[in-house]
Structures are given as C-alpha cells and as structure tokens.
mmCIF file with all atom_site columns, C-alpha atoms in Angstrom:
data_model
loop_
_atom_site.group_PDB
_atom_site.id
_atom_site.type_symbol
_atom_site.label_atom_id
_atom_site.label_alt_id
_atom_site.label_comp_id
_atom_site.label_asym_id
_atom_site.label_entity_id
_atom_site.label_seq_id
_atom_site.pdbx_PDB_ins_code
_atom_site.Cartn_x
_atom_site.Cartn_y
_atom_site.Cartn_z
_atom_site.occupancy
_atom_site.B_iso_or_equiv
_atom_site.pdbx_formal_charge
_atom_site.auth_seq_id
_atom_site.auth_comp_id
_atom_site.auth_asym_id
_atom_site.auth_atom_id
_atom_site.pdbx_PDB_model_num
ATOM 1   C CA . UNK C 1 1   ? 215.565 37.004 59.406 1.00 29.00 ? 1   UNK C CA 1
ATOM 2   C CA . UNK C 1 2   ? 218.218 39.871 59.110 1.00 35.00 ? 2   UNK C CA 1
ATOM 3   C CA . UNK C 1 3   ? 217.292 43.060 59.668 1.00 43.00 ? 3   UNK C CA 1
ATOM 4   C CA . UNK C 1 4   ? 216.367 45.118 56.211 1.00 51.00 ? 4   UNK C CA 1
ATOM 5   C CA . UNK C 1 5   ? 217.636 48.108 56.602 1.00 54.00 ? 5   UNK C CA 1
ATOM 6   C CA . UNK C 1 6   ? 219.364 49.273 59.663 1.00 58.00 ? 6   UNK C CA 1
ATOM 7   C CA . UNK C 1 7   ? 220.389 52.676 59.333 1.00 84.00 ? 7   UNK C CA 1
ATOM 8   C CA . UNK C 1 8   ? 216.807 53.459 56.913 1.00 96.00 ? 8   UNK C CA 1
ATOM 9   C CA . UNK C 1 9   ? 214.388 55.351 59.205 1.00 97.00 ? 9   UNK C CA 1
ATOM 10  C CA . UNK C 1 10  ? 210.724 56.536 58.347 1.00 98.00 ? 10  UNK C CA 1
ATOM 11  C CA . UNK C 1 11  ? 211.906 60.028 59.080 1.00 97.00 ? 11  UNK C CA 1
ATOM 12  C CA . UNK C 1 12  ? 214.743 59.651 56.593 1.00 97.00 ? 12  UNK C CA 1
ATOM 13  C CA . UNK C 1 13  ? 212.273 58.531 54.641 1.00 98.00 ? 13  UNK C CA 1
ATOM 14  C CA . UNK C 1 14  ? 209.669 61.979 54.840 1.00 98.00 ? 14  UNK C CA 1
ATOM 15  C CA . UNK C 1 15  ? 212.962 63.865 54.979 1.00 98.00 ? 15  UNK C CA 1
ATOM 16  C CA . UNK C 1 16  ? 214.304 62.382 51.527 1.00 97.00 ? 16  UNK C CA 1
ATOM 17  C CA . UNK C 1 17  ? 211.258 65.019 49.648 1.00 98.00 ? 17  UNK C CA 1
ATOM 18  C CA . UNK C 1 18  ? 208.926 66.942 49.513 1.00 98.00 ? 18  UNK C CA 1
ATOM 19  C CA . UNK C 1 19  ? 206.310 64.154 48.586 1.00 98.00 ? 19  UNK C CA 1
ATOM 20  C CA . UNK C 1 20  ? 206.071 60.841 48.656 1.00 98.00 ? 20  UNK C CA 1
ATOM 21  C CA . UNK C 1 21  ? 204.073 59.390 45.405 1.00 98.00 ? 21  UNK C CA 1
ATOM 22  C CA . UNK C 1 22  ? 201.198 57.201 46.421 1.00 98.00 ? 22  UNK C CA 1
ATOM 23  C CA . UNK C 1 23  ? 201.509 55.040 43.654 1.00 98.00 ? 23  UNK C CA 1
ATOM 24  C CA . UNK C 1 24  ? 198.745 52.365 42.086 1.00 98.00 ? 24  UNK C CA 1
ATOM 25  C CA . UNK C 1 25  ? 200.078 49.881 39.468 1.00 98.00 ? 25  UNK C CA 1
ATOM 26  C CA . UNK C 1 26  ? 198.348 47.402 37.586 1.00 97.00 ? 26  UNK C CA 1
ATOM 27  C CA . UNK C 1 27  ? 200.528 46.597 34.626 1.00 97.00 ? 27  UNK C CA 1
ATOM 28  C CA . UNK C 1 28  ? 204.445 45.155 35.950 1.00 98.00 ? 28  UNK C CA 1
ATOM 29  C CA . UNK C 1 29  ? 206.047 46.530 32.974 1.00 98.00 ? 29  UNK C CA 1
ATOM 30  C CA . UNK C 1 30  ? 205.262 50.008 33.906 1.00 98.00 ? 30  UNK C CA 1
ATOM 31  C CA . UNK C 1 31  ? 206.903 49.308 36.990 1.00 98.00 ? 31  UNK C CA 1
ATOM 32  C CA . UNK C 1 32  ? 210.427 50.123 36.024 1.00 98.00 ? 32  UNK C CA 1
ATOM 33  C CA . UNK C 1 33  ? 210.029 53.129 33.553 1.00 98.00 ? 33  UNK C CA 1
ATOM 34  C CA . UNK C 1 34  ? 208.009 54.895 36.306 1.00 98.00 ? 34  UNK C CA 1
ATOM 35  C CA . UNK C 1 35  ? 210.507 54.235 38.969 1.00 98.00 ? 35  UNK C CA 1
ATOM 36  C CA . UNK C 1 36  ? 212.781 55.852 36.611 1.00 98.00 ? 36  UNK C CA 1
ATOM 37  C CA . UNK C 1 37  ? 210.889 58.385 35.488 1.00 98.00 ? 37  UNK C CA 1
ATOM 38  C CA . UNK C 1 38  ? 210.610 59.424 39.059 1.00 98.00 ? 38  UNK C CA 1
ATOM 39  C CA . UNK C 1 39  ? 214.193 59.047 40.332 1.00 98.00 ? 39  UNK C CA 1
ATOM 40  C CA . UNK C 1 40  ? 215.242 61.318 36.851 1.00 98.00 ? 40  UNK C CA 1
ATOM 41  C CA . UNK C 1 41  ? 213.205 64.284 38.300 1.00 98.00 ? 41  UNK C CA 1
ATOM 42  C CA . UNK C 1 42  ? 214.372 63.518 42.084 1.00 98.00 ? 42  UNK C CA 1
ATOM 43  C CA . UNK C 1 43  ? 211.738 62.190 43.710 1.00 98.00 ? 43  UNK C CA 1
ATOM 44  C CA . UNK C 1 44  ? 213.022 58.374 45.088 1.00 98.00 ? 44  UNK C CA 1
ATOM 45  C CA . UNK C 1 45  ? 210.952 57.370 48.174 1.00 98.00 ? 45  UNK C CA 1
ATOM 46  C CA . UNK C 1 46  ? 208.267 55.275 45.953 1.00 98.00 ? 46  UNK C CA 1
ATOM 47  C CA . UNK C 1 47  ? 205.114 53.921 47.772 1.00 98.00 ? 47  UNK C CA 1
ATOM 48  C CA . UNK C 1 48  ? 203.674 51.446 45.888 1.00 98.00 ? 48  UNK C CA 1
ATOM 49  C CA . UNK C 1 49  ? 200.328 50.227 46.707 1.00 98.00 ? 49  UNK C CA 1
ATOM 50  C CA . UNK C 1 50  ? 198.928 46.725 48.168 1.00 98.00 ? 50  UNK C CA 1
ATOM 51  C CA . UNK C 1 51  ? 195.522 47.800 46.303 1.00 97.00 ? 51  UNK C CA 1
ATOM 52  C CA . UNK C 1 52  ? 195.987 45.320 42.777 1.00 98.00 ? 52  UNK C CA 1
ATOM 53  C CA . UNK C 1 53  ? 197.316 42.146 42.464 1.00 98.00 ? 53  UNK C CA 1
ATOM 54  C CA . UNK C 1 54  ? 200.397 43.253 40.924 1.00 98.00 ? 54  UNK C CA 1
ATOM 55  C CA . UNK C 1 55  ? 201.885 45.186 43.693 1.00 98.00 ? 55  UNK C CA 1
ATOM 56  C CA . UNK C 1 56  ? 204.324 42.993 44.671 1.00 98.00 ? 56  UNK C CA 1
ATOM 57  C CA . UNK C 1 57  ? 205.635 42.232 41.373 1.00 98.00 ? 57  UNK C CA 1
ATOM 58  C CA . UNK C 1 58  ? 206.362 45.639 40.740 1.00 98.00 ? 58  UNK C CA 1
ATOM 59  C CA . UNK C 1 59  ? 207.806 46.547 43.859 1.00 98.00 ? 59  UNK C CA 1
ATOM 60  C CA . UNK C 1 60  ? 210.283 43.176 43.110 1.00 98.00 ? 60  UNK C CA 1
ATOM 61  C CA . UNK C 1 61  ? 211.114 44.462 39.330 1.00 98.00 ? 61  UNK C CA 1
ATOM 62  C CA . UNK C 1 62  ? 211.829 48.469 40.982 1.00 98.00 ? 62  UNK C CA 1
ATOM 63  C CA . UNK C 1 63  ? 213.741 46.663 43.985 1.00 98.00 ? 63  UNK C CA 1
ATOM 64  C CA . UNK C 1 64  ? 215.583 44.761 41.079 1.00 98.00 ? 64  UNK C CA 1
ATOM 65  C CA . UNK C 1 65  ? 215.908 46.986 38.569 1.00 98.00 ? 65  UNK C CA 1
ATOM 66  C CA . UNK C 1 66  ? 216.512 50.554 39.985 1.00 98.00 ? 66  UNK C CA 1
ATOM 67  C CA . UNK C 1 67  ? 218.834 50.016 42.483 1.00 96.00 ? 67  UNK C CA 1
ATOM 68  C CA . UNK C 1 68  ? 218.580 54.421 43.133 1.00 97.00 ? 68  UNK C CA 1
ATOM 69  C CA . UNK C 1 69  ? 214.735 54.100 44.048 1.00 98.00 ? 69  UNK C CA 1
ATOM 70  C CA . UNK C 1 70  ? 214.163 53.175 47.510 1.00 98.00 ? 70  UNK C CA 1
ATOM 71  C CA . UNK C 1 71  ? 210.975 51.259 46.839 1.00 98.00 ? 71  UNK C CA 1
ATOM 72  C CA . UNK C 1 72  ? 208.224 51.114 49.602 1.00 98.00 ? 72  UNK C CA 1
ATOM 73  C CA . UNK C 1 73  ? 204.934 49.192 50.537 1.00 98.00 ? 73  UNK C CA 1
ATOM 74  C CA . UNK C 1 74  ? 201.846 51.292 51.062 1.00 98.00 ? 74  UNK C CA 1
ATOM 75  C CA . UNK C 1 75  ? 197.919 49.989 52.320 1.00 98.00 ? 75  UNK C CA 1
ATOM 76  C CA . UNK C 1 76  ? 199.929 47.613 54.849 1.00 98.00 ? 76  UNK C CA 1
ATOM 77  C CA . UNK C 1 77  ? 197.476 46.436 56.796 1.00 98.00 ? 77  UNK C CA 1
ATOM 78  C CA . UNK C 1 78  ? 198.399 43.326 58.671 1.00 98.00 ? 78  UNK C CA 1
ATOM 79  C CA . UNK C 1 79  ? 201.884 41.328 59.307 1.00 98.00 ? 79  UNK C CA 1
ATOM 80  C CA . UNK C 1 80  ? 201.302 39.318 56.636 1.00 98.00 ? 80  UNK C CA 1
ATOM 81  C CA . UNK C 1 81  ? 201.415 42.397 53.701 1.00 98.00 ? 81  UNK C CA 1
ATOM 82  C CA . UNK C 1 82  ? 204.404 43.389 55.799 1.00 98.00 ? 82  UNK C CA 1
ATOM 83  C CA . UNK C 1 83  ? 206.119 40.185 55.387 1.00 98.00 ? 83  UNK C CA 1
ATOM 84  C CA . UNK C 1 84  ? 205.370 39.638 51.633 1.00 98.00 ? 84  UNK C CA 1
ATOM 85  C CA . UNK C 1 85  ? 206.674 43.525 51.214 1.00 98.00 ? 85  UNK C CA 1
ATOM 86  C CA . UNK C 1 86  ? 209.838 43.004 52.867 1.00 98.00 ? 86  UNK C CA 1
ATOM 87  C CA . UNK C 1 87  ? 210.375 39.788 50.842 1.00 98.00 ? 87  UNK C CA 1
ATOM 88  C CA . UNK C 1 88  ? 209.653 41.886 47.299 1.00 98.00 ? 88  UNK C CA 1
ATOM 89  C CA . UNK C 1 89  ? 211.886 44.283 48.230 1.00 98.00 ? 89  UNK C CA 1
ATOM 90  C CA . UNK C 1 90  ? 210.227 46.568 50.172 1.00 98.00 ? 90  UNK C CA 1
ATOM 91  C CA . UNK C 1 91  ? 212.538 49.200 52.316 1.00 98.00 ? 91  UNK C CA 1
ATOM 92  C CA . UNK C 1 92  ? 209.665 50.812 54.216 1.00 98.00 ? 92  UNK C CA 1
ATOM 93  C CA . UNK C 1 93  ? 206.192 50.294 54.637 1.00 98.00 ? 93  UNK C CA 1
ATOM 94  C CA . UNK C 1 94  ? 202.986 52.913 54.578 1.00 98.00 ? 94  UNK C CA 1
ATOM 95  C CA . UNK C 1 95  ? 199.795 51.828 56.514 1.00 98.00 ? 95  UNK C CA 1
ATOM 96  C CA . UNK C 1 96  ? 196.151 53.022 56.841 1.00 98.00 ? 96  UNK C CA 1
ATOM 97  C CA . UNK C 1 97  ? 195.767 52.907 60.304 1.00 98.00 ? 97  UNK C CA 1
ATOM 98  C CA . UNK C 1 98  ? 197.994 51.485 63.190 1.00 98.00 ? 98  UNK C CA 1
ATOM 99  C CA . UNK C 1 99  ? 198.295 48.613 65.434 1.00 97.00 ? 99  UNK C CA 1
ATOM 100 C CA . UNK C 1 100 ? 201.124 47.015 67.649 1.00 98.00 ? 100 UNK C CA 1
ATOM 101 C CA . UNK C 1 101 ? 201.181 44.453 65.922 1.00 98.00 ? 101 UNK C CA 1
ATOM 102 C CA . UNK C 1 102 ? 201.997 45.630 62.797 1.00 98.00 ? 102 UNK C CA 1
ATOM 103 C CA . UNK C 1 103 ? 204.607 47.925 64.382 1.00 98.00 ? 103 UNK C CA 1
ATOM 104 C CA . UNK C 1 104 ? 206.640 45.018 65.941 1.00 98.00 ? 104 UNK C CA 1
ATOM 105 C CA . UNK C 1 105 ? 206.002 42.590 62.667 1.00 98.00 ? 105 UNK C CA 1
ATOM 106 C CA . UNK C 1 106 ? 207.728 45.908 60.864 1.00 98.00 ? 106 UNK C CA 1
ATOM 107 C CA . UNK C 1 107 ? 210.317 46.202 63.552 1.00 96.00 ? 107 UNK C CA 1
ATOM 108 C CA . UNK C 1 108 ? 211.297 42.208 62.938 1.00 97.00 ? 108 UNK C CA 1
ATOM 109 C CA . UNK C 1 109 ? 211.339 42.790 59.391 1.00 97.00 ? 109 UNK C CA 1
ATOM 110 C CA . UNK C 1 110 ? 213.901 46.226 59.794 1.00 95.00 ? 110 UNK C CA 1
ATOM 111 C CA . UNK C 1 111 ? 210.871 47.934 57.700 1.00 97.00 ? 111 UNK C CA 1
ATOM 112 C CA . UNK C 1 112 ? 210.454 51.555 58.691 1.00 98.00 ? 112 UNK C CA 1
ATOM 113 C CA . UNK C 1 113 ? 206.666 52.513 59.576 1.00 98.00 ? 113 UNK C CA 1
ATOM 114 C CA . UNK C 1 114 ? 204.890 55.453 58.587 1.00 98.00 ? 114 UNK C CA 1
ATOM 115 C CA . UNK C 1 115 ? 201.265 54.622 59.996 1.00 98.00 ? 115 UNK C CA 1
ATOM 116 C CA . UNK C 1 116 ? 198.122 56.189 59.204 1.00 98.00 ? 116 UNK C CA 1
ATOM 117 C CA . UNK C 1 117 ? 196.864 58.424 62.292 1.00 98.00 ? 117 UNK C CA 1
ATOM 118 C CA . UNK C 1 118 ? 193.582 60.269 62.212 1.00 98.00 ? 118 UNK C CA 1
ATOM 119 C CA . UNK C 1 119 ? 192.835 61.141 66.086 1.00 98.00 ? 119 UNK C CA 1
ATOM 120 C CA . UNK C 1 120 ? 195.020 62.246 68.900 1.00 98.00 ? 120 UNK C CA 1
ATOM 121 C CA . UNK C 1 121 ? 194.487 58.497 70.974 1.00 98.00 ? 121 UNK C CA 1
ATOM 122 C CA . UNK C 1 122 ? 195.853 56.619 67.514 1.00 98.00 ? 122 UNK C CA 1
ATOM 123 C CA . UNK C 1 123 ? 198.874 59.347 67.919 1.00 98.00 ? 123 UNK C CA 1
ATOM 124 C CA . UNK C 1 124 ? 199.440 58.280 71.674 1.00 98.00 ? 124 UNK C CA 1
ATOM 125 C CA . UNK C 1 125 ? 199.024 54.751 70.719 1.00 98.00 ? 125 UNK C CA 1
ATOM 126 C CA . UNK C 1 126 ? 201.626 54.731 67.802 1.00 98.00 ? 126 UNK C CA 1
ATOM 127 C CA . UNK C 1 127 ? 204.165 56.996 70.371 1.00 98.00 ? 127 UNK C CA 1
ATOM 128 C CA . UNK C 1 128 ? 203.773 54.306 72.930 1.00 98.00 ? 128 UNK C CA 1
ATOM 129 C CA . UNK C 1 129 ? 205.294 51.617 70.477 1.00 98.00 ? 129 UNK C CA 1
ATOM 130 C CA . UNK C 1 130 ? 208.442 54.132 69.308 1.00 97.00 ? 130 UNK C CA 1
ATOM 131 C CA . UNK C 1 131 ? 206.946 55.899 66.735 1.00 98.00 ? 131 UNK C CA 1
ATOM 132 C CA . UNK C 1 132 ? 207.559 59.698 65.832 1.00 97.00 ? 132 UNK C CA 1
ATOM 133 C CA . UNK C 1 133 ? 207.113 59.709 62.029 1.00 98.00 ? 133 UNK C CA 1
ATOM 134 C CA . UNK C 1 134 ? 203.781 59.007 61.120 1.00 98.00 ? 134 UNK C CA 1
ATOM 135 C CA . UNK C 1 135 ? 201.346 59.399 58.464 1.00 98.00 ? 135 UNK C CA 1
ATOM 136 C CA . UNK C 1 136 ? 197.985 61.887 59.120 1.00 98.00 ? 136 UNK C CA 1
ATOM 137 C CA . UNK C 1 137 ? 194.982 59.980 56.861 1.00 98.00 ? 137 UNK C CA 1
ATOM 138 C CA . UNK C 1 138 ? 192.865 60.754 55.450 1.00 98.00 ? 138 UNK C CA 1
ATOM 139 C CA . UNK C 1 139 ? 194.037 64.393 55.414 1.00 98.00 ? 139 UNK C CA 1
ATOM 140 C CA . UNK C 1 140 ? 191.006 66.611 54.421 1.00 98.00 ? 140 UNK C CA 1
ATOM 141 C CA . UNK C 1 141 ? 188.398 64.788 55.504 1.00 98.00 ? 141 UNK C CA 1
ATOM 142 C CA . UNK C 1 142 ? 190.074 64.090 59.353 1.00 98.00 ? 142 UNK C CA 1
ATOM 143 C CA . UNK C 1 143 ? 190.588 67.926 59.303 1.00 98.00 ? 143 UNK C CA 1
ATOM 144 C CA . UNK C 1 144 ? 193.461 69.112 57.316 1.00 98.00 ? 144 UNK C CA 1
ATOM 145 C CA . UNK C 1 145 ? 195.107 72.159 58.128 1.00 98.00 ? 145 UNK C CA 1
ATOM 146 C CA . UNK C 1 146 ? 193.243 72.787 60.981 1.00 98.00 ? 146 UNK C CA 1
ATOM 147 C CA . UNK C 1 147 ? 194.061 69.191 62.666 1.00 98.00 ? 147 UNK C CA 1
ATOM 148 C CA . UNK C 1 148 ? 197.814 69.143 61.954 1.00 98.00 ? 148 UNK C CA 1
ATOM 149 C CA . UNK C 1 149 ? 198.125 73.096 63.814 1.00 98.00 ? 149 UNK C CA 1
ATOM 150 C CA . UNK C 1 150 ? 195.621 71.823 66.369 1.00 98.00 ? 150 UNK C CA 1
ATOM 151 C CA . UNK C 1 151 ? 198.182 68.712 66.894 1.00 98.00 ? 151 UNK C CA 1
ATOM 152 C CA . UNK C 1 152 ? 201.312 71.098 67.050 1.00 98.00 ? 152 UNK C CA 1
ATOM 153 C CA . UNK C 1 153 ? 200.852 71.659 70.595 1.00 97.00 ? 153 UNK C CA 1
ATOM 154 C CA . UNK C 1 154 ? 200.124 68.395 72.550 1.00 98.00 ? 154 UNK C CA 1
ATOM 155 C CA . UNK C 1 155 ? 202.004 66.634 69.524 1.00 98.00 ? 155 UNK C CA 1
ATOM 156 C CA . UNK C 1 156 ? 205.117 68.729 69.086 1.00 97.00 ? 156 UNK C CA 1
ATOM 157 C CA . UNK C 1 157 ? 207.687 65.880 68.741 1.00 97.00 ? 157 UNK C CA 1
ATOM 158 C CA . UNK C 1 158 ? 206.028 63.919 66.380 1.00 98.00 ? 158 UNK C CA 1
ATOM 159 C CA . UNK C 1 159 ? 205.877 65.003 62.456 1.00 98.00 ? 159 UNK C CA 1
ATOM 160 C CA . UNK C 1 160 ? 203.335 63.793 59.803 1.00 98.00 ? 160 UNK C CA 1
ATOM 161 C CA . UNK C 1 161 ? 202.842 62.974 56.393 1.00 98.00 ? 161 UNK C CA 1
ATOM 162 C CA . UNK C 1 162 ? 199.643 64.257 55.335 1.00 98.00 ? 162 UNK C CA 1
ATOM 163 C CA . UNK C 1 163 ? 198.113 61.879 53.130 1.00 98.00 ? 163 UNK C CA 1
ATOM 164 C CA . UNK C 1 164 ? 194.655 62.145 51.245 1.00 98.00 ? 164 UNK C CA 1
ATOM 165 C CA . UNK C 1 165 ? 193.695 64.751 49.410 1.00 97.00 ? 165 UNK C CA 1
ATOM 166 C CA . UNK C 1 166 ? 196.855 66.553 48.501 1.00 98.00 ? 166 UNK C CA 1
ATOM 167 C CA . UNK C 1 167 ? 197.565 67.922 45.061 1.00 97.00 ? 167 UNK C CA 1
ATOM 168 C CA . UNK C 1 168 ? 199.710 70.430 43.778 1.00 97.00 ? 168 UNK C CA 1
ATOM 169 C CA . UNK C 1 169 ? 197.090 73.131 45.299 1.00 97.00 ? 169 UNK C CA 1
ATOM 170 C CA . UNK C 1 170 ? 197.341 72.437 48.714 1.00 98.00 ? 170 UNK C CA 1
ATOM 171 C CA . UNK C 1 171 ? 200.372 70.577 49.058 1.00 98.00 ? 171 UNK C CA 1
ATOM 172 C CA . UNK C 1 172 ? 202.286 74.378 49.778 1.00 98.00 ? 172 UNK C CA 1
ATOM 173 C CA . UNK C 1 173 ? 199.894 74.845 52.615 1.00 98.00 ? 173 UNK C CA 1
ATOM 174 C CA . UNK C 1 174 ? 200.401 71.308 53.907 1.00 98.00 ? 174 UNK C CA 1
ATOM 175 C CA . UNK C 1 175 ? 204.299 72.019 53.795 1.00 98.00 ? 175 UNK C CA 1
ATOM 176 C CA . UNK C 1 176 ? 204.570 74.805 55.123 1.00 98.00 ? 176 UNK C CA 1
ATOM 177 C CA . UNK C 1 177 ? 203.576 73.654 58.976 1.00 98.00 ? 177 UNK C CA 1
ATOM 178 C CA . UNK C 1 178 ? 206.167 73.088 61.233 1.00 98.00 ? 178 UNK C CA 1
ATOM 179 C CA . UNK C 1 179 ? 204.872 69.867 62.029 1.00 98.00 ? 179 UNK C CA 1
ATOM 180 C CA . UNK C 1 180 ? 204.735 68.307 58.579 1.00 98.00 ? 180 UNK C CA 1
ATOM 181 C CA . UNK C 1 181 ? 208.224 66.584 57.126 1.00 98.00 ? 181 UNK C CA 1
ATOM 182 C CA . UNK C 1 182 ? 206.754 65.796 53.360 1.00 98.00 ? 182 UNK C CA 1
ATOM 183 C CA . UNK C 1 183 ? 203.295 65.034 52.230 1.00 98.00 ? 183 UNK C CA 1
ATOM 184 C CA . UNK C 1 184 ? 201.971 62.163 50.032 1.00 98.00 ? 184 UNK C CA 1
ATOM 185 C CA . UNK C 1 185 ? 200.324 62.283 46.688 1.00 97.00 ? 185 UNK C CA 1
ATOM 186 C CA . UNK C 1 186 ? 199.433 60.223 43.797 1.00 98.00 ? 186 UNK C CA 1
ATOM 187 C CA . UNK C 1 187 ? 198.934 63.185 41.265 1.00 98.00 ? 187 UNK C CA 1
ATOM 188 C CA . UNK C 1 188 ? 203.066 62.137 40.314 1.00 98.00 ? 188 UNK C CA 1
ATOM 189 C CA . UNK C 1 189 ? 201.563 59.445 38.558 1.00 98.00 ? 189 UNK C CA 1
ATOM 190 C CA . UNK C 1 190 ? 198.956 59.840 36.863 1.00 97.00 ? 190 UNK C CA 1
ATOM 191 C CA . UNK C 1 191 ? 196.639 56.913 35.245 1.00 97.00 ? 191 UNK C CA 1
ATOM 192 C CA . UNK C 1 192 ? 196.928 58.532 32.179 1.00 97.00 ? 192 UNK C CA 1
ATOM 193 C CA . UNK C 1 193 ? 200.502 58.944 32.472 1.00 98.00 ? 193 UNK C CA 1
ATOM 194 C CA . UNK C 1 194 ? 201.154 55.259 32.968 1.00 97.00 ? 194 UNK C CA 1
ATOM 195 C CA . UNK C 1 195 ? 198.914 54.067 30.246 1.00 96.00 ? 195 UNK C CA 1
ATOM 196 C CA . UNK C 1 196 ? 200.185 55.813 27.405 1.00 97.00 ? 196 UNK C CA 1
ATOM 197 C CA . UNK C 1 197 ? 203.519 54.996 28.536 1.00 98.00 ? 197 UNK C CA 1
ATOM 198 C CA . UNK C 1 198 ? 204.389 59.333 29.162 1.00 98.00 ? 198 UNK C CA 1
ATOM 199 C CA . UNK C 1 199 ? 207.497 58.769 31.581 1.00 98.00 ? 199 UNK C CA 1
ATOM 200 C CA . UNK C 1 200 ? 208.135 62.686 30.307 1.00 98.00 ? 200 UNK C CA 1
ATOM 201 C CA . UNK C 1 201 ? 205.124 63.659 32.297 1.00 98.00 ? 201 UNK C CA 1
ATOM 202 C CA . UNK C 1 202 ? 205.834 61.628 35.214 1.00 98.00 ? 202 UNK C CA 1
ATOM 203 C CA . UNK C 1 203 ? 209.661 63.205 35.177 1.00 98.00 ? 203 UNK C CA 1
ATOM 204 C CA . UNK C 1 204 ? 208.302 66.728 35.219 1.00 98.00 ? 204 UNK C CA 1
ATOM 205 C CA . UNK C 1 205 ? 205.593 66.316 37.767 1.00 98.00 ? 205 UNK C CA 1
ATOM 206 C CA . UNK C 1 206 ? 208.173 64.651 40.532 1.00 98.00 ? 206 UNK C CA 1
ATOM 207 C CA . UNK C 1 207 ? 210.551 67.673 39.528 1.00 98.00 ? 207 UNK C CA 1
ATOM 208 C CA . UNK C 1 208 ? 207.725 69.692 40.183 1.00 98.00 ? 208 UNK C CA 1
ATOM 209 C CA . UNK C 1 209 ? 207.012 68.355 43.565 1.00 98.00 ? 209 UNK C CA 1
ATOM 210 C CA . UNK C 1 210 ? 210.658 67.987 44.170 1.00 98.00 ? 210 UNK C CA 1
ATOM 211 C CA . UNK C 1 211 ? 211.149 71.871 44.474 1.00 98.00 ? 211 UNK C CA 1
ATOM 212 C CA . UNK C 1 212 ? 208.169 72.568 46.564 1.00 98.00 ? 212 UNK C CA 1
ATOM 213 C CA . UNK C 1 213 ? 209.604 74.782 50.451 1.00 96.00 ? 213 UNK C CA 1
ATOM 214 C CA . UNK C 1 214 ? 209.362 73.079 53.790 1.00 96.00 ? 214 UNK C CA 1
ATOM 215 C CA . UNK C 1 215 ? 209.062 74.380 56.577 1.00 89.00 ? 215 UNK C CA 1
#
C-alpha cells in the first residue's frame, strides 16, 4: 500500500493549533457541517473518534467532502482501527495507550501517531520506536501540570498533547509549558451543538481555541 502522507508528521500535526478537537459523532450528516464549521474558525486537525459505529463514515464524508480539514482517527487501539482509518480517509491517527505494534501498522499505513502516554516507561517505550510527538492521557487524573513539568527534565525532546480533562479553563495553563505543542479537547463540539445543528457555536468556539498563546 502507498504511503498516506509522506511529508504529514504528528508534530505538524500538534503544531497546526492550539487544540486538537476530540470529536464524538453519531449522526454522518453532521459530519460535514462540523468539519466546516471548524475549518471556518481555523481549527483543521479533526480527531474523530472510533467510540460509535459511525466513525468511519464520517471521517470518509469529511475526507470527501472538505478537502481543507485534515481529518484524523482517534481511540486507535489495534492495527486493525488503524487500517480501516487509513482506508476512510484518515491522515493521522490518536491512540489511548501505545504499543509497537500499532506504531509500525501506522508507519505501513504513512499515518502519523500521536499515542497516549501516562508514565515515564510508556514515554521510553514510544521513543524507542521513533516517536517524539505524543499524546499525555488522561491528563488530570495521570497528574496534569505537575507530570508534564516533572517530565521536562528527563523528557526534554519529546512534546505532548495533553489530553483529558482540558477545557477552556485550563487549557492556558496546559499551553503555556514548554513541553506542550497543542492540547486536545472536545468542548469545540459540543453535543448540544451538533444536535441542534448550531455550526455558529462550533465556529466561534474553534476561533476561540484558535487564538489561545503557546509557549
């Protein structure tokens, strides 16, 4: 199989914006007015979810449909989600937690990896296989703040994605360590939002989040 996206990497992908929506969808024809919704107020790194059985045809209708989104896979958990991601369209992929093998299945597939990381061996073991850009999860309850400054020492050339717990609240704090290249956050969409069709809302949240400081 060709490679997917050769010059695409999972730090261009943290570097695109400040956050990265965390996205659950359970209706397909929500899929493209979000998308665009998003992209309008600059936010166009979209994780959407493996958690309903609609993922995949959303992330195929976004993939078809808004050819400015840069549609990715998130709760990746084996080589199989990876490969039925990549074949909906997926650009990049977002797991949980990490393991070689889904690192090399992602490799194949030219699918950038942002893993899920929670201790310093899971760190080590994801830096072993190549990987610099990964995703700290769950953020709060492995330790927040306090974890990621802890981690800027013995960790210094790796950055994270805190995911878990972020909202508009926090996400400042989160961003403003060295260490950290975007967060992720499902607040960008809310449930609400998505059922009564409010694509206005969605545009002014991302534009929100879009103008948050980095480090």
């Amino acid at each position: 199989m060709a490679v997917n996206n050769p010059t695409l990497t999972a730090l261009d992908v943290m570097r695109d914006a400040p956050v990265i929506p965390v996205i659950v969808l359970h209706e397909v024809q929500h899929a493209v007015p979000m998308a665009r919704a998003l992209v309008a107020g600059g936010i166009r790194m979209l994780e959407v979810t493996l958690r309903t059985p609609q993922a995949l045809a959303c992330m195929e209708a976004i993939a078809r449909e808004v050819p400015e989104a840069v549609v990715g896979a998130g709760t990746v958990r084996s080589v199989a989600d990876a490969k039925s991601a990549e074949r909906a369209g997926a650009r990049f992929a977002v797991s949980p937690g990490y393991t070689s093998a889904l690192g090399e299945a992602c490799k194949a597939l030219g699918l950038p990896l942002l893993p899920g990381v929670a201790t310093g061996s899971e760190i080590m073991m994801a830096q072993a296989d190549g990987l610099q850009a990964l995703k700290f999860f769950p953020a709060l309850q492995a330790g927040g703040l306090a974890m990621l400054k802890a981690w800027q020492g013995p960790f210094g050339d790796v950055q994270f994605c805190p995911t878990g717990g972020i909202q508009p609240g926090n996400a400042a704090d989160f961003l403003a360590l060295s260490n950290v290249a975007c967060v992720g956050g499902s607040w960008l969409v809310p449930a609400d939002a998505l059922a009564q069709g409010d694509w206005g809302r969605i545009t002014a949240l991302a534009r929100e989040a879009a103008q948050l400081q980095r480090a």
